[in-house]
Amino acid sequence: MTRSVPHFGLALGGGGARGLAHIKILQVIDEFGIKPRAISGTSMGALVGCLYASGMSGLEIEDYAKDLFSKRTELIKRLYGNRPNKWVSLINLRTPSILNAEAFFQMLMPEDLPETFEDLKIPFHAITTDFYTQEQYTVSKGKLIPAIAASSALPALLKPVELDERVLIDGGFVNPVPFNILNGKVDVTIAVDVTGEQARLAGKVPNSIDALIGCSQILLRSLTNNMLQNNELKNNQPLILAQPRVGRYNVLDYFKIEDIFTHSEEAADDLRRNLEQVLNQQVA
């Protein structure tokens, strides 16, 4: 007797440049011909997740990411290039050390990215943190860029985003690997955790920005571990958990994209075996 193929969901976690590892995971999903029924993402996971939900393949996202991050000059050209946004729109004049998150992502994302959640090919949920209520706020409708910007808006680097009459910041502060968002929506959840261990800077004392970013990653890792070990959530754990070994990289190591891909291959191989096992179980 042949059982029906399960509906898969995909939860992509936050972690800055470490989130480039998501791309190798997506390529494995493509190899199996799986189209997720729903996708959730936090921070970098939201950025990669929305590209995948728009219909881009894992290979297409890899090509796009390499174009952005393999050469610093190419990224600078893109930010200064033929976009309608002016470079000055990136700067918050009241607090010049903070970039305007919406303007930044508007220039960074593909020009043909759908404008709204409703235009995506796969239902997508972006996780953000409401700064004032200190609670999770999930965005799954309306304009896409503001939601992605909000999910990635790490304080001191990116300006908080005003959306739906809320002030929103990085979703990693409340839900770094949002697998629970998919409960009841899919049969099998594939969660990808890229928090890893904090990278060491050759014993150096971090500067204020590095310390802030490092503390945020400590929080992400602690929250993720708690969610994965919480007995109350035992019945809602992801059936498949991929954890690429990219903790050696700092969250701003985007230009080490090739190395991050290399260190994602072991997790990709593990996912292949796990998917084969799950799919084989569907045939009695």
mmCIF file of C-alpha atoms in Angstrom:
data_model
loop_
_atom_site.group_PDB
_atom_site.id
_atom_site.type_symbol
_atom_site.label_atom_id
_atom_site.label_comp_id
_atom_site.label_asym_id
_atom_site.label_seq_id
_atom_site.Cartn_x
_atom_site.Cartn_y
_atom_site.Cartn_z
ATOM 1 C CA MET A 1 0.000 0.000 0.000
ATOM 2 C CA THR A 2 1.295 3.456 -0.926
ATOM 3 C CA ARG A 3 0.707 6.301 1.507
ATOM 4 C CA SER A 4 0.272 9.904 0.471
ATOM 5 C CA VAL A 5 3.372 12.082 0.331
ATOM 6 C CA PRO A 6 3.469 14.342 3.401
ATOM 7 C CA HIS A 7 3.158 18.100 3.237
ATOM 8 C CA PHE A 8 6.486 19.650 4.181
ATOM 9 C CA GLY A 9 7.111 22.949 5.936
ATOM 10 C CA LEU A 10 10.375 24.851 6.180
ATOM 11 C CA ALA A 11 11.556 26.962 9.137
ATOM 12 C CA LEU A 12 14.723 28.998 8.539
ATOM 13 C CA GLY A 13 16.497 30.508 11.510
ATOM 14 C CA GLY A 14 18.410 33.727 12.039
ATOM 15 C CA GLY A 15 22.164 34.098 12.283
ATOM 16 C CA GLY A 16 23.440 36.786 9.938
ATOM 17 C CA ALA A 17 26.004 35.525 7.421
ATOM 18 C CA ARG A 18 25.679 32.054 8.884
ATOM 19 C CA GLY A 19 22.228 32.031 7.320
ATOM 20 C CA LEU A 20 23.860 31.646 3.914
ATOM 21 C CA ALA A 21 24.012 27.981 4.911
ATOM 22 C CA HIS A 22 20.249 27.851 4.338
ATOM 23 C CA ILE A 23 20.928 27.951 0.624
ATOM 24 C CA LYS A 24 22.627 24.559 0.598
ATOM 25 C CA ILE A 25 19.703 23.111 2.538
ATOM 26 C CA LEU A 26 17.273 24.485 -0.040
ATOM 27 C CA GLN A 27 19.218 22.778 -2.808
ATOM 28 C CA VAL A 28 18.710 19.403 -1.140
ATOM 29 C CA ILE A 29 14.991 20.076 -0.887
ATOM 30 C CA ASP A 30 15.000 20.871 -4.593
ATOM 31 C CA GLU A 31 16.833 17.605 -5.343
ATOM 32 C CA PHE A 32 13.922 15.673 -3.827
ATOM 33 C CA GLY A 33 11.359 17.675 -5.760
ATOM 34 C CA ILE A 34 9.752 18.894 -2.552
ATOM 35 C CA LYS A 35 7.699 22.072 -2.628
ATOM 36 C CA PRO A 36 7.057 23.268 0.930
ATOM 37 C CA ARG A 37 3.441 23.892 1.849
ATOM 38 C CA ALA A 38 4.541 26.811 4.060
ATOM 39 C CA ILE A 39 7.756 28.628 5.028
ATOM 40 C CA SER A 40 8.634 30.619 8.135
ATOM 41 C CA GLY A 41 11.795 32.649 8.630
ATOM 42 C CA THR A 42 13.587 34.849 11.110
ATOM 43 C CA SER A 43 16.132 37.530 10.159
ATOM 44 C CA MET A 44 18.491 36.032 7.536
ATOM 45 C CA GLY A 45 16.133 33.077 7.410
ATOM 46 C CA ALA A 46 13.344 35.469 6.466
ATOM 47 C CA LEU A 47 15.438 36.956 3.677
ATOM 48 C CA VAL A 48 16.374 33.582 2.180
ATOM 49 C CA GLY A 49 12.905 32.208 2.865
ATOM 50 C CA CYS A 50 11.107 34.957 0.975
ATOM 51 C CA LEU A 51 13.358 34.425 -2.058
ATOM 52 C CA TYR A 52 12.533 30.723 -2.014
ATOM 53 C CA ALA A 53 8.830 31.428 -1.519
ATOM 54 C CA SER A 54 8.936 33.744 -4.538
ATOM 55 C CA GLY A 55 9.806 30.790 -6.765
ATOM 56 C CA MET A 56 13.607 31.027 -6.917
ATOM 57 C CA SER A 57 15.411 27.678 -6.726
ATOM 58 C CA GLY A 58 18.230 26.979 -4.311
ATOM 59 C CA LEU A 59 20.731 27.243 -7.159
ATOM 60 C CA GLU A 60 19.280 30.555 -8.300
ATOM 61 C CA ILE A 61 19.518 31.930 -4.770
ATOM 62 C CA GLU A 62 23.136 30.725 -4.577
ATOM 63 C CA ASP A 63 23.979 32.518 -7.815
ATOM 64 C CA TYR A 64 22.321 35.677 -6.551
ATOM 65 C CA ALA A 65 24.126 35.516 -3.192
ATOM 66 C CA LYS A 66 27.485 34.916 -4.873
ATOM 67 C CA ASP A 67 26.889 37.894 -7.116
ATOM 68 C CA LEU A 68 26.316 40.025 -4.029
ATOM 69 C CA PHE A 69 28.977 38.765 -1.685
ATOM 70 C CA SER A 70 31.804 37.163 -3.645
ATOM 71 C CA LYS A 71 33.258 40.567 -4.471
ATOM 72 C CA ARG A 72 32.965 43.664 -2.300
ATOM 73 C CA THR A 73 33.084 45.910 -5.350
ATOM 74 C CA GLU A 74 30.021 44.221 -6.834
ATOM 75 C CA LEU A 75 28.013 44.851 -3.679
ATOM 76 C CA ILE A 76 29.069 48.495 -3.614
ATOM 77 C CA LYS A 77 28.072 48.856 -7.263
ATOM 78 C CA ARG A 78 24.693 47.371 -6.481
ATOM 79 C CA LEU A 79 24.060 49.730 -3.578
ATOM 80 C CA TYR A 80 25.185 52.745 -5.587
ATOM 81 C CA GLY A 81 23.727 51.455 -8.850
ATOM 82 C CA ASN A 82 20.689 52.100 -10.937
ATOM 83 C CA ARG A 83 18.077 51.892 -8.197
ATOM 84 C CA PRO A 84 15.580 54.689 -7.670
ATOM 85 C CA ASN A 85 16.658 54.911 -4.032
ATOM 86 C CA LYS A 86 19.385 57.378 -3.201
ATOM 87 C CA TRP A 87 22.303 56.283 -1.036
ATOM 88 C CA VAL A 88 21.446 58.987 1.457
ATOM 89 C CA SER A 89 18.101 57.268 2.097
ATOM 90 C CA LEU A 90 20.016 54.519 3.873
ATOM 91 C CA ILE A 91 21.122 56.870 6.616
ATOM 92 C CA ASN A 92 18.957 57.765 9.553
ATOM 93 C CA LEU A 93 19.985 61.400 9.992
ATOM 94 C CA ARG A 94 18.911 61.543 13.634
ATOM 95 C CA THR A 95 21.118 58.565 14.492
ATOM 96 C CA PRO A 96 23.695 58.331 11.698
ATOM 97 C CA SER A 97 25.193 55.046 12.921
ATOM 98 C CA ILE A 98 21.985 53.211 12.024
ATOM 99 C CA LEU A 99 21.074 52.247 8.474
ATOM 100 C CA ASN A 100 17.524 52.577 7.237
ATOM 101 C CA ALA A 101 16.526 48.905 7.099
ATOM 102 C CA GLU A 102 13.773 49.277 4.509
ATOM 103 C CA ALA A 103 15.931 51.295 2.099
ATOM 104 C CA PHE A 104 18.808 48.852 2.533
ATOM 105 C CA PHE A 105 16.751 45.769 1.702
ATOM 106 C CA GLN A 106 14.979 47.534 -1.130
ATOM 107 C CA MET A 107 18.352 47.986 -2.800
ATOM 108 C CA LEU A 108 19.669 44.575 -1.814
ATOM 109 C CA MET A 109 16.803 42.351 -2.982
ATOM 110 C CA PRO A 110 16.172 41.249 -6.584
ATOM 111 C CA GLU A 111 14.339 43.814 -8.661
ATOM 112 C CA ASP A 112 11.695 41.292 -9.698
ATOM 113 C CA LEU A 113 10.898 40.182 -6.132
ATOM 114 C CA PRO A 114 7.113 40.203 -5.618
ATOM 115 C CA GLU A 115 5.871 43.283 -3.805
ATOM 116 C CA THR A 116 3.497 41.529 -1.403
ATOM 117 C CA PHE A 117 3.147 38.299 0.537
ATOM 118 C CA GLU A 118 0.034 37.576 -1.468
ATOM 119 C CA ASP A 119 2.127 37.478 -4.670
ATOM 120 C CA LEU A 120 4.460 34.755 -3.376
ATOM 121 C CA LYS A 121 4.164 31.200 -4.705
ATOM 122 C CA ILE A 122 4.440 29.621 -1.241
ATOM 123 C CA PRO A 123 2.754 30.994 1.918
ATOM 124 C CA PHE A 124 5.437 32.738 3.953
ATOM 125 C CA HIS A 125 5.634 34.001 7.547
ATOM 126 C CA ALA A 126 8.261 36.555 8.656
ATOM 127 C CA ILE A 127 9.028 36.646 12.370
ATOM 128 C CA THR A 128 9.632 40.005 14.051
ATOM 129 C CA THR A 129 9.765 41.344 17.602
ATOM 130 C CA ASP A 130 7.419 44.095 18.753
ATOM 131 C CA PHE A 131 9.785 46.429 20.576
ATOM 132 C CA TYR A 132 7.208 47.853 22.975
ATOM 133 C CA THR A 133 5.104 44.788 23.802
ATOM 134 C CA GLN A 134 8.277 42.652 23.804
ATOM 135 C CA GLU A 135 6.390 39.890 22.024
ATOM 136 C CA GLN A 136 6.575 38.006 18.755
ATOM 137 C CA TYR A 137 4.757 39.551 15.822
ATOM 138 C CA THR A 138 4.353 37.423 12.715
ATOM 139 C CA VAL A 139 3.841 39.129 9.362
ATOM 140 C CA SER A 140 2.253 37.094 6.562
ATOM 141 C CA LYS A 141 0.380 39.644 4.479
ATOM 142 C CA GLY A 142 0.922 43.053 2.947
ATOM 143 C CA LYS A 143 4.166 44.480 1.615
ATOM 144 C CA LEU A 144 7.127 42.147 1.703
ATOM 145 C CA ILE A 145 10.197 44.397 2.006
ATOM 146 C CA PRO A 146 9.138 46.163 5.249
ATOM 147 C CA ALA A 147 8.490 42.779 6.878
ATOM 148 C CA ILE A 148 11.878 41.367 5.831
ATOM 149 C CA ALA A 149 13.573 44.547 7.014
ATOM 150 C CA ALA A 150 11.781 44.351 10.359
ATOM 151 C CA SER A 151 12.697 40.694 10.850
ATOM 152 C CA SER A 152 16.375 41.603 10.321
ATOM 153 C CA ALA A 153 16.489 44.952 12.140
ATOM 154 C CA LEU A 154 19.241 44.325 14.691
ATOM 155 C CA PRO A 155 19.481 47.392 16.969
ATOM 156 C CA ALA A 156 22.530 49.646 16.504
ATOM 157 C CA LEU A 157 22.924 48.391 12.927
ATOM 158 C CA LEU A 158 19.503 48.715 11.323
ATOM 159 C CA LYS A 159 16.758 51.148 12.223
ATOM 160 C CA PRO A 160 13.569 49.600 13.690
ATOM 161 C CA VAL A 161 10.718 49.350 11.231
ATOM 162 C CA GLU A 162 7.288 50.888 11.739
ATOM 163 C CA LEU A 163 4.680 48.474 10.410
ATOM 164 C CA ASP A 164 1.045 47.772 11.291
ATOM 165 C CA GLU A 165 1.184 50.533 13.920
ATOM 166 C CA ARG A 166 4.018 48.724 15.684
ATOM 167 C CA VAL A 167 7.746 49.303 16.087
ATOM 168 C CA LEU A 168 9.439 46.093 15.022
ATOM 169 C CA ILE A 169 12.990 44.740 15.413
ATOM 170 C CA ASP A 170 14.889 41.503 14.712
ATOM 171 C CA GLY A 171 12.696 38.442 15.228
ATOM 172 C CA GLY A 172 15.591 36.497 16.714
ATOM 173 C CA PHE A 173 14.931 38.087 20.094
ATOM 174 C CA VAL A 174 11.738 36.054 20.436
ATOM 175 C CA ASN A 175 11.896 33.142 17.981
ATOM 176 C CA PRO A 176 15.243 32.446 16.301
ATOM 177 C CA VAL A 177 14.151 29.186 14.593
ATOM 178 C CA PRO A 178 10.383 29.536 14.070
ATOM 179 C CA PHE A 179 9.349 25.912 13.568
ATOM 180 C CA ASN A 180 6.357 26.281 15.903
ATOM 181 C CA ILE A 181 4.779 28.740 13.466
ATOM 182 C CA LEU A 182 4.127 25.825 11.115
ATOM 183 C CA ASN A 183 2.260 23.662 13.640
ATOM 184 C CA GLY A 184 -1.017 22.499 12.146
ATOM 185 C CA LYS A 185 -0.065 23.764 8.679
ATOM 186 C CA VAL A 186 2.156 20.870 7.541
ATOM 187 C CA ASP A 187 2.851 17.207 8.244
ATOM 188 C CA VAL A 188 6.651 17.392 8.397
ATOM 189 C CA THR A 189 8.666 20.429 9.442
ATOM 190 C CA ILE A 190 12.271 20.852 8.368
ATOM 191 C CA ALA A 191 13.939 23.358 10.710
ATOM 192 C CA VAL A 192 17.349 24.867 10.024
ATOM 193 C CA ASP A 193 19.352 26.213 12.959
ATOM 194 C CA VAL A 194 22.460 28.229 12.066
ATOM 195 C CA THR A 195 23.162 29.770 15.486
ATOM 196 C CA GLY A 196 26.207 27.586 16.178
ATOM 197 C CA GLU A 197 28.853 28.563 18.697
ATOM 198 C CA GLN A 198 30.164 32.096 18.927
ATOM 199 C CA ALA A 199 33.211 32.618 16.717
ATOM 200 C CA ARG A 200 36.471 33.575 18.407
ATOM 201 C CA LEU A 201 38.395 36.595 17.217
ATOM 202 C CA ALA A 202 41.875 35.285 18.043
ATOM 203 C CA GLY A 203 41.416 36.150 21.693
ATOM 204 C CA LYS A 204 40.725 39.810 20.964
ATOM 205 C CA VAL A 205 38.451 41.866 23.159
ATOM 206 C CA PRO A 206 35.451 42.748 20.940
ATOM 207 C CA ASN A 207 34.609 46.355 20.209
ATOM 208 C CA SER A 208 31.181 47.698 21.109
ATOM 209 C CA ILE A 209 29.512 46.651 17.854
ATOM 210 C CA ASP A 210 31.068 43.160 17.897
ATOM 211 C CA ALA A 211 30.020 42.770 21.530
ATOM 212 C CA LEU A 212 26.437 43.793 20.763
ATOM 213 C CA ILE A 213 26.197 41.433 17.815
ATOM 214 C CA GLY A 214 27.856 38.645 19.788
ATOM 215 C CA CYS A 215 25.399 39.086 22.664
ATOM 216 C CA SER A 216 22.494 38.862 20.256
ATOM 217 C CA GLN A 217 23.868 35.561 18.939
ATOM 218 C CA ILE A 218 24.269 34.227 22.483
ATOM 219 C CA LEU A 219 20.599 35.036 23.010
ATOM 220 C CA LEU A 220 19.594 33.339 19.755
ATOM 221 C CA ARG A 221 21.484 30.189 20.640
ATOM 222 C CA SER A 222 20.080 30.094 24.172
ATOM 223 C CA LEU A 223 16.493 30.563 22.972
ATOM 224 C CA THR A 224 16.927 27.931 20.265
ATOM 225 C CA ASN A 225 18.328 25.366 22.682
ATOM 226 C CA ASN A 226 15.507 26.067 25.121
ATOM 227 C CA MET A 227 12.862 25.602 22.436
ATOM 228 C CA LEU A 228 14.409 22.341 21.251
ATOM 229 C CA GLN A 229 14.688 20.943 24.795
ATOM 230 C CA ASN A 230 11.422 22.263 26.242
ATOM 231 C CA ASN A 231 9.262 19.316 27.310
ATOM 232 C CA GLU A 232 6.105 21.380 26.843
ATOM 233 C CA LEU A 233 7.000 21.717 23.151
ATOM 234 C CA LYS A 234 7.991 18.066 22.780
ATOM 235 C CA ASN A 235 5.030 17.185 20.564
ATOM 236 C CA ASN A 236 5.670 20.217 18.353
ATOM 237 C CA GLN A 237 9.359 19.663 17.619
ATOM 238 C CA PRO A 238 10.484 19.640 13.985
ATOM 239 C CA LEU A 239 10.713 16.123 12.605
ATOM 240 C CA ILE A 240 13.909 17.077 10.773
ATOM 241 C CA LEU A 241 16.483 19.461 12.256
ATOM 242 C CA ALA A 242 19.445 20.618 10.161
ATOM 243 C CA GLN A 243 22.306 22.349 11.978
ATOM 244 C CA PRO A 244 25.076 23.440 9.575
ATOM 245 C CA ARG A 245 28.424 23.756 11.348
ATOM 246 C CA VAL A 246 28.979 27.424 10.627
ATOM 247 C CA GLY A 247 29.500 28.708 14.165
ATOM 248 C CA ARG A 248 33.114 29.586 13.329
ATOM 249 C CA TYR A 249 31.846 32.510 11.252
ATOM 250 C CA ASN A 250 30.789 35.879 12.584
ATOM 251 C CA VAL A 251 27.375 37.181 11.635
ATOM 252 C CA LEU A 252 28.897 39.805 9.317
ATOM 253 C CA ASP A 253 31.176 37.373 7.452
ATOM 254 C CA TYR A 254 29.142 37.624 4.252
ATOM 255 C CA PHE A 255 32.234 37.797 2.081
ATOM 256 C CA LYS A 256 33.254 34.336 3.309
ATOM 257 C CA ILE A 257 30.307 32.910 1.420
ATOM 258 C CA GLU A 258 32.269 30.137 -0.295
ATOM 259 C CA ASP A 259 33.695 28.906 3.016
ATOM 260 C CA ILE A 260 30.241 28.974 4.608
ATOM 261 C CA PHE A 261 28.904 26.894 1.733
ATOM 262 C CA THR A 262 31.737 24.391 2.185
ATOM 263 C CA HIS A 263 30.972 23.963 5.882
ATOM 264 C CA SER A 264 27.271 23.502 5.100
ATOM 265 C CA GLU A 265 27.783 20.371 3.018
ATOM 266 C CA GLU A 266 27.839 17.951 5.964
ATOM 267 C CA ALA A 267 24.432 19.186 7.150
ATOM 268 C CA ALA A 268 23.160 18.948 3.572
ATOM 269 C CA ASP A 269 24.256 15.297 3.404
ATOM 270 C CA ASP A 270 22.547 14.587 6.736
ATOM 271 C CA LEU A 271 19.352 16.137 5.372
ATOM 272 C CA ARG A 272 19.484 13.893 2.302
ATOM 273 C CA ARG A 273 19.589 10.810 4.519
ATOM 274 C CA ASN A 274 16.789 12.113 6.746
ATOM 275 C CA LEU A 275 14.547 12.944 3.801
ATOM 276 C CA GLU A 276 15.153 9.521 2.236
ATOM 277 C CA GLN A 277 14.148 7.904 5.526
ATOM 278 C CA VAL A 278 10.990 9.990 5.891
ATOM 279 C CA LEU A 279 9.910 9.442 2.286
ATOM 280 C CA ASN A 280 10.650 5.705 2.428
ATOM 281 C CA GLN A 281 8.364 5.434 5.453
ATOM 282 C CA GLN A 282 5.501 6.554 3.256
ATOM 283 C CA VAL A 283 5.629 3.244 1.393
ATOM 284 C CA ALA A 284 4.347 0.374 3.469
#
